[in-house]
PDB file of N, CA, C and O in Angstrom:
ATOM      1  N   MET A 179     -31.093  59.097  91.528  1.00 61.00           N
ATOM      2  CA  MET A 179     -31.871  58.439  92.561  1.00 61.00           C
ATOM      3  C   MET A 179     -31.016  58.369  93.836  1.00 61.00           C
ATOM      4  O   MET A 179     -29.865  57.952  93.798  1.00 61.00           O
ATOM      5  N   LEU A 180     -31.588  58.739  94.939  1.00 63.00           N
ATOM      6  CA  LEU A 180     -30.899  58.714  96.231  1.00 63.00           C
ATOM      7  C   LEU A 180     -31.036  57.348  96.887  1.00 63.00           C
ATOM      8  O   LEU A 180     -32.041  56.658  96.712  1.00 63.00           O
ATOM      9  N   PRO A 181     -30.002  56.939  97.656  1.00 61.00           N
ATOM     10  CA  PRO A 181     -30.098  55.653  98.363  1.00 61.00           C
ATOM     11  C   PRO A 181     -31.240  55.677  99.370  1.00 61.00           C
ATOM     12  O   PRO A 181     -31.543  56.704  99.964  1.00 61.00           O
ATOM     13  N   THR A 182     -31.889  54.547  99.566  1.00 63.00           N
ATOM     14  CA  THR A 182     -32.969  54.444 100.538  1.00 63.00           C
ATOM     15  C   THR A 182     -32.452  53.727 101.775  1.00 63.00           C
ATOM     16  O   THR A 182     -31.361  53.163 101.783  1.00 63.00           O
ATOM     17  N   THR A 183     -33.261  53.715 102.815  1.00 62.00           N
ATOM     18  CA  THR A 183     -32.850  53.069 104.065  1.00 62.00           C
ATOM     19  C   THR A 183     -32.791  51.555 103.934  1.00 62.00           C
ATOM     20  O   THR A 183     -32.174  50.888 104.745  1.00 62.00           O
ATOM     21  N   ASP A 184     -33.421  50.992 102.894  1.00 73.00           N
ATOM     22  CA  ASP A 184     -33.373  49.541 102.718  1.00 73.00           C
ATOM     23  C   ASP A 184     -32.209  49.095 101.818  1.00 73.00           C
ATOM     24  O   ASP A 184     -32.106  47.935 101.464  1.00 73.00           O
ATOM     25  N   THR A 185     -31.306  50.015 101.472  1.00 79.00           N
ATOM     26  CA  THR A 185     -30.132  49.681 100.670  1.00 79.00           C
ATOM     27  C   THR A 185     -29.132  48.915 101.533  1.00 79.00           C
ATOM     28  O   THR A 185     -28.810  49.335 102.638  1.00 79.00           O
ATOM     29  N   VAL A 186     -28.654  47.799 101.024  1.00 80.00           N
ATOM     30  CA  VAL A 186     -27.681  46.987 101.751  1.00 80.00           C
ATOM     31  C   VAL A 186     -26.286  47.516 101.445  1.00 80.00           C
ATOM     32  O   VAL A 186     -25.935  47.688 100.280  1.00 80.00           O
ATOM     33  N   PRO A 187     -25.465  47.809 102.478  1.00 83.00           N
ATOM     34  CA  PRO A 187     -24.123  48.312 102.216  1.00 83.00           C
ATOM     35  C   PRO A 187     -23.262  47.235 101.534  1.00 83.00           C
ATOM     36  O   PRO A 187     -23.401  46.046 101.807  1.00 83.00           O
ATOM     37  N   VAL A 188     -22.404  47.666 100.632  1.00 89.00           N
ATOM     38  CA  VAL A 188     -21.529  46.756  99.910  1.00 89.00           C
ATOM     39  C   VAL A 188     -20.242  46.570 100.707  1.00 89.00           C
ATOM     40  O   VAL A 188     -19.612  47.532 101.113  1.00 89.00           O
ATOM     41  N   THR A 189     -19.878  45.316 100.931  1.00 91.00           N
ATOM     42  CA  THR A 189     -18.634  45.009 101.636  1.00 91.00           C
ATOM     43  C   THR A 189     -17.505  45.012 100.621  1.00 91.00           C
ATOM     44  O   THR A 189     -17.618  44.356  99.580  1.00 91.00           O
ATOM     45  N   PRO A 190     -16.411  45.735 100.887  1.00 94.00           N
ATOM     46  CA  PRO A 190     -15.312  45.768  99.926  1.00 94.00           C
ATOM     47  C   PRO A 190     -14.668  44.386  99.761  1.00 94.00           C
ATOM     48  O   PRO A 190     -14.610  43.602 100.708  1.00 94.00           O
ATOM     49  N   VAL A 191     -14.216  44.113  98.558  1.00 94.00           N
ATOM     50  CA  VAL A 191     -13.554  42.844  98.260  1.00 94.00           C
ATOM     51  C   VAL A 191     -12.122  42.920  98.769  1.00 94.00           C
ATOM     52  O   VAL A 191     -11.429  43.914  98.577  1.00 94.00           O
ATOM     53  N   ARG A 192     -11.672  41.863  99.427  1.00 94.00           N
ATOM     54  CA  ARG A 192     -10.310  41.798  99.935  1.00 94.00           C
ATOM     55  C   ARG A 192      -9.347  41.702  98.756  1.00 94.00           C
ATOM     56  O   ARG A 192      -9.591  40.953  97.814  1.00 94.00           O
ATOM     57  N   ARG A 193      -8.258  42.447  98.785  1.00 96.00           N
ATOM     58  CA  ARG A 193      -7.267  42.445  97.704  1.00 96.00           C
ATOM     59  C   ARG A 193      -5.902  42.067  98.259  1.00 96.00           C
ATOM     60  O   ARG A 193      -5.536  42.468  99.350  1.00 96.00           O
ATOM     61  N   ILE A 194      -5.165  41.274  97.469  1.00 95.00           N
ATOM     62  CA  ILE A 194      -3.804  40.899  97.821  1.00 95.00           C
ATOM     63  C   ILE A 194      -2.989  40.892  96.535  1.00 95.00           C
ATOM     64  O   ILE A 194      -3.471  40.442  95.493  1.00 95.00           O
ATOM     65  N   SER A 195      -1.774  41.383  96.577  1.00 97.00           N
ATOM     66  CA  SER A 195      -0.951  41.452  95.367  1.00 97.00           C
ATOM     67  C   SER A 195      -0.431  40.069  94.994  1.00 97.00           C
ATOM     68  O   SER A 195      -0.202  39.218  95.855  1.00 97.00           O
ATOM     69  N   SER A 196      -0.241  39.858  93.709  1.00 96.00           N
ATOM     70  CA  SER A 196       0.303  38.581  93.235  1.00 96.00           C
ATOM     71  C   SER A 196       1.728  38.381  93.756  1.00 96.00           C
ATOM     72  O   SER A 196       2.132  37.254  94.055  1.00 96.00           O
ATOM     73  N   GLN A 197       2.480  39.466  93.911  1.00 96.00           N
ATOM     74  CA  GLN A 197       3.842  39.359  94.446  1.00 96.00           C
ATOM     75  C   GLN A 197       3.817  38.809  95.867  1.00 96.00           C
ATOM     76  O   GLN A 197       4.654  37.992  96.243  1.00 96.00           O
ATOM     77  N   ARG A 198       2.861  39.244  96.644  1.00 96.00           N
ATOM     78  CA  ARG A 198       2.754  38.756  98.017  1.00 96.00           C
ATOM     79  C   ARG A 198       2.327  37.286  98.043  1.00 96.00           C
ATOM     80  O   ARG A 198       2.828  36.488  98.839  1.00 96.00           O
ATOM     81  N   LEU A 199       1.388  36.918  97.170  1.00 95.00           N
ATOM     82  CA  LEU A 199       0.944  35.524  97.102  1.00 95.00           C
ATOM     83  C   LEU A 199       2.072  34.590  96.680  1.00 95.00           C
ATOM     84  O   LEU A 199       2.270  33.542  97.277  1.00 95.00           O
ATOM     85  N   LEU A 200       2.792  34.973  95.634  1.00 97.00           N
ATOM     86  CA  LEU A 200       3.832  34.108  95.084  1.00 97.00           C
ATOM     87  C   LEU A 200       5.136  34.163  95.875  1.00 97.00           C
ATOM     88  O   LEU A 200       5.938  33.232  95.802  1.00 97.00           O
ATOM     89  N   ALA A 201       5.364  35.219  96.617  1.00 96.00           N
ATOM     90  CA  ALA A 201       6.535  35.370  97.496  1.00 96.00           C
ATOM     91  C   ALA A 201       7.854  35.045  96.781  1.00 96.00           C
ATOM     92  O   ALA A 201       8.668  34.285  97.279  1.00 96.00           O
ATOM     93  N   GLY A 202       8.023  35.604  95.571  1.00 96.00           N
ATOM     94  CA  GLY A 202       9.270  35.416  94.839  1.00 96.00           C
ATOM     95  C   GLY A 202       9.342  34.145  94.012  1.00 96.00           C
ATOM     96  O   GLY A 202      10.298  33.928  93.283  1.00 96.00           O
ATOM     97  N   GLU A 203       8.334  33.288  94.114  1.00 97.00           N
ATOM     98  CA  GLU A 203       8.289  32.042  93.341  1.00 97.00           C
ATOM     99  C   GLU A 203       7.486  32.271  92.062  1.00 97.00           C
ATOM    100  O   GLU A 203       6.841  33.289  91.886  1.00 97.00           O
ATOM    101  N   ARG A 204       7.514  31.294  91.174  1.00 97.00           N
ATOM    102  CA  ARG A 204       6.773  31.397  89.917  1.00 97.00           C
ATOM    103  C   ARG A 204       5.492  30.557  89.930  1.00 97.00           C
ATOM    104  O   ARG A 204       4.691  30.626  89.004  1.00 97.00           O
ATOM    105  N   GLU A 205       5.304  29.746  90.979  1.00 98.00           N
ATOM    106  CA  GLU A 205       4.122  28.898  91.045  1.00 98.00           C
ATOM    107  C   GLU A 205       3.644  28.747  92.479  1.00 98.00           C
ATOM    108  O   GLU A 205       4.444  28.718  93.416  1.00 98.00           O
ATOM    109  N   LEU A 206       2.327  28.627  92.630  1.00 97.00           N
ATOM    110  CA  LEU A 206       1.695  28.470  93.927  1.00 97.00           C
ATOM    111  C   LEU A 206       0.596  27.428  93.780  1.00 97.00           C
ATOM    112  O   LEU A 206      -0.131  27.426  92.786  1.00 97.00           O
ATOM    113  N   VAL A 207       0.478  26.527  94.742  1.00 98.00           N
ATOM    114  CA  VAL A 207      -0.601  25.531  94.733  1.00 98.00           C
ATOM    115  C   VAL A 207      -1.658  25.967  95.735  1.00 98.00           C
ATOM    116  O   VAL A 207      -1.358  26.236  96.901  1.00 98.00           O
ATOM    117  N   ILE A 208      -2.889  26.038  95.256  1.00 97.00           N
ATOM    118  CA  ILE A 208      -4.026  26.423  96.094  1.00 97.00           C
ATOM    119  C   ILE A 208      -4.893  25.182  96.290  1.00 97.00           C
ATOM    120  O   ILE A 208      -5.309  24.556  95.314  1.00 97.00           O
ATOM    121  N   GLN A 209      -5.157  24.818  97.543  1.00 98.00           N
ATOM    122  CA  GLN A 209      -6.035  23.692  97.836  1.00 98.00           C
ATOM    123  C   GLN A 209      -7.439  24.234  98.082  1.00 98.00           C
ATOM    124  O   GLN A 209      -7.620  25.151  98.875  1.00 98.00           O
ATOM    125  N   HIS A 210      -8.412  23.654  97.371  1.00 98.00           N
ATOM    126  CA  HIS A 210      -9.797  24.109  97.478  1.00 98.00           C
ATOM    127  C   HIS A 210     -10.735  22.913  97.362  1.00 98.00           C
ATOM    128  O   HIS A 210     -10.766  22.243  96.329  1.00 98.00           O
ATOM    129  N   LEU A 211     -11.452  22.627  98.433  1.00 98.00           N
ATOM    130  CA  LEU A 211     -12.448  21.556  98.465  1.00 98.00           C
ATOM    131  C   LEU A 211     -11.893  20.222  97.949  1.00 98.00           C
ATOM    132  O   LEU A 211     -12.514  19.539  97.143  1.00 98.00           O
ATOM    133  N   GLY A 212     -10.687  19.887  98.386  1.00 97.00           N
ATOM    134  CA  GLY A 212     -10.083  18.611  98.023  1.00 97.00           C
ATOM    135  C   GLY A 212      -9.370  18.586  96.688  1.00 97.00           C
ATOM    136  O   GLY A 212      -8.828  17.560  96.298  1.00 97.00           O
ATOM    137  N   SER A 213      -9.370  19.680  95.966  1.00 98.00           N
ATOM    138  CA  SER A 213      -8.669  19.767  94.680  1.00 98.00           C
ATOM    139  C   SER A 213      -7.498  20.726  94.797  1.00 98.00           C
ATOM    140  O   SER A 213      -7.484  21.608  95.657  1.00 98.00           O
ATOM    141  N   GLU A 214      -6.517  20.542  93.909  1.00 98.00           N
ATOM    142  CA  GLU A 214      -5.368  21.442  93.864  1.00 98.00           C
ATOM    143  C   GLU A 214      -5.404  22.260  92.581  1.00 98.00           C
ATOM    144  O   GLU A 214      -5.667  21.728  91.494  1.00 98.00           O
ATOM    145  N   TYR A 215      -5.158  23.526  92.719  1.00 98.00           N
ATOM    146  CA  TYR A 215      -5.096  24.456  91.590  1.00 98.00           C
ATOM    147  C   TYR A 215      -3.705  25.074  91.584  1.00 98.00           C
ATOM    148  O   TYR A 215      -3.169  25.421  92.636  1.00 98.00           O
ATOM    149  N   HIS A 216      -3.131  25.229  90.392  1.00 98.00           N
ATOM    150  CA  HIS A 216      -1.797  25.790  90.248  1.00 98.00           C
ATOM    151  C   HIS A 216      -1.908  27.194  89.672  1.00 98.00           C
ATOM    152  O   HIS A 216      -2.481  27.381  88.592  1.00 98.00           O
ATOM    153  N   LEU A 217      -1.370  28.154  90.401  1.00 98.00           N
ATOM    154  CA  LEU A 217      -1.298  29.531  89.936  1.00 98.00           C
ATOM    155  C   LEU A 217       0.131  29.761  89.473  1.00 98.00           C
ATOM    156  O   LEU A 217       1.070  29.653  90.270  1.00 98.00           O
ATOM    157  N   ARG A 218       0.307  30.018  88.176  1.00 98.00           N
ATOM    158  CA  ARG A 218       1.640  30.167  87.609  1.00 98.00           C
ATOM    159  C   ARG A 218       1.838  31.551  87.027  1.00 98.00           C
ATOM    160  O   ARG A 218       0.920  32.125  86.434  1.00 98.00           O
ATOM    161  N   LEU A 219       3.041  32.074  87.188  1.00 98.00           N
ATOM    162  CA  LEU A 219       3.446  33.335  86.595  1.00 98.00           C
ATOM    163  C   LEU A 219       4.208  33.017  85.310  1.00 98.00           C
ATOM    164  O   LEU A 219       5.209  32.297  85.340  1.00 98.00           O
ATOM    165  N   THR A 220       3.738  33.533  84.175  1.00 97.00           N
ATOM    166  CA  THR A 220       4.379  33.255  82.896  1.00 97.00           C
ATOM    167  C   THR A 220       5.582  34.165  82.676  1.00 97.00           C
ATOM    168  O   THR A 220       5.789  35.136  83.407  1.00 97.00           O
ATOM    169  N   ARG A 221       6.354  33.858  81.644  1.00 97.00           N
ATOM    170  CA  ARG A 221       7.504  34.712  81.276  1.00 97.00           C
ATOM    171  C   ARG A 221       7.061  36.112  80.901  1.00 97.00           C
ATOM    172  O   ARG A 221       7.816  37.062  81.038  1.00 97.00           O
ATOM    173  N   ASN A 222       5.830  36.229  80.407  1.00 97.00           N
ATOM    174  CA  ASN A 222       5.291  37.533  80.002  1.00 97.00           C
ATOM    175  C   ASN A 222       4.637  38.290  81.156  1.00 97.00           C
ATOM    176  O   ASN A 222       4.027  39.335  80.942  1.00 97.00           O
ATOM    177  N   GLY A 223       4.730  37.729  82.367  1.00 96.00           N
ATOM    178  CA  GLY A 223       4.169  38.411  83.534  1.00 96.00           C
ATOM    179  C   GLY A 223       2.687  38.225  83.730  1.00 96.00           C
ATOM    180  O   GLY A 223       2.059  38.949  84.503  1.00 96.00           O
ATOM    181  N   LYS A 224       2.092  37.246  83.025  1.00 97.00           N
ATOM    182  CA  LYS A 224       0.662  36.979  83.192  1.00 97.00           C
ATOM    183  C   LYS A 224       0.469  35.825  84.166  1.00 97.00           C
ATOM    184  O   LYS A 224       1.366  35.027  84.381  1.00 97.00           O
ATOM    185  N   LEU A 225      -0.733  35.744  84.739  1.00 98.00           N
ATOM    186  CA  LEU A 225      -1.059  34.674  85.674  1.00 98.00           C
ATOM    187  C   LEU A 225      -1.975  33.666  85.003  1.00 98.00           C
ATOM    188  O   LEU A 225      -2.910  34.030  84.299  1.00 98.00           O
ATOM    189  N   ILE A 226      -1.698  32.375  85.243  1.00 98.00           N
ATOM    190  CA  ILE A 226      -2.530  31.294  84.730  1.00 98.00           C
ATOM    191  C   ILE A 226      -2.915  30.402  85.892  1.00 98.00           C
ATOM    192  O   ILE A 226      -2.049  29.982  86.662  1.00 98.00           O
ATOM    193  N   LEU A 227      -4.223  30.122  86.019  1.00 98.00           N
ATOM    194  CA  LEU A 227      -4.724  29.235  87.065  1.00 98.00           C
ATOM    195  C   LEU A 227      -5.246  27.971  86.384  1.00 98.00           C
ATOM    196  O   LEU A 227      -6.120  28.027  85.527  1.00 98.00           O
ATOM    197  N   THR A 228      -4.668  26.815  86.765  1.00 98.00           N
ATOM    198  CA  THR A 228      -5.103  25.536  86.195  1.00 98.00           C
ATOM    199  C   THR A 228      -5.406  24.562  87.308  1.00 98.00           C
ATOM    200  O   THR A 228      -4.870  24.675  88.408  1.00 98.00           O
ATOM    201  N   LYS A 229      -6.224  23.571  86.995  1.00 97.00           N
ATOM    202  CA  LYS A 229      -6.579  22.531  87.963  1.00 97.00           C
ATOM    203  C   LYS A 229      -5.657  21.355  87.768  1.00 97.00           C
ATOM    204  O   LYS A 229      -5.220  21.042  86.709  1.00 97.00           O
TER     205      LYS A 229
END
């Protein structure tokens, strides 16, 4: 099926690396709508987001 003229273009999702976000640290606090979320890098290299 070919795209039609009424097809809405998809906006690409913004991407940022975890290394850039964490900037050499193992934890980052994200403030969102009055709450704090902790993004942590585990020893195994995985990311965990908690409230």
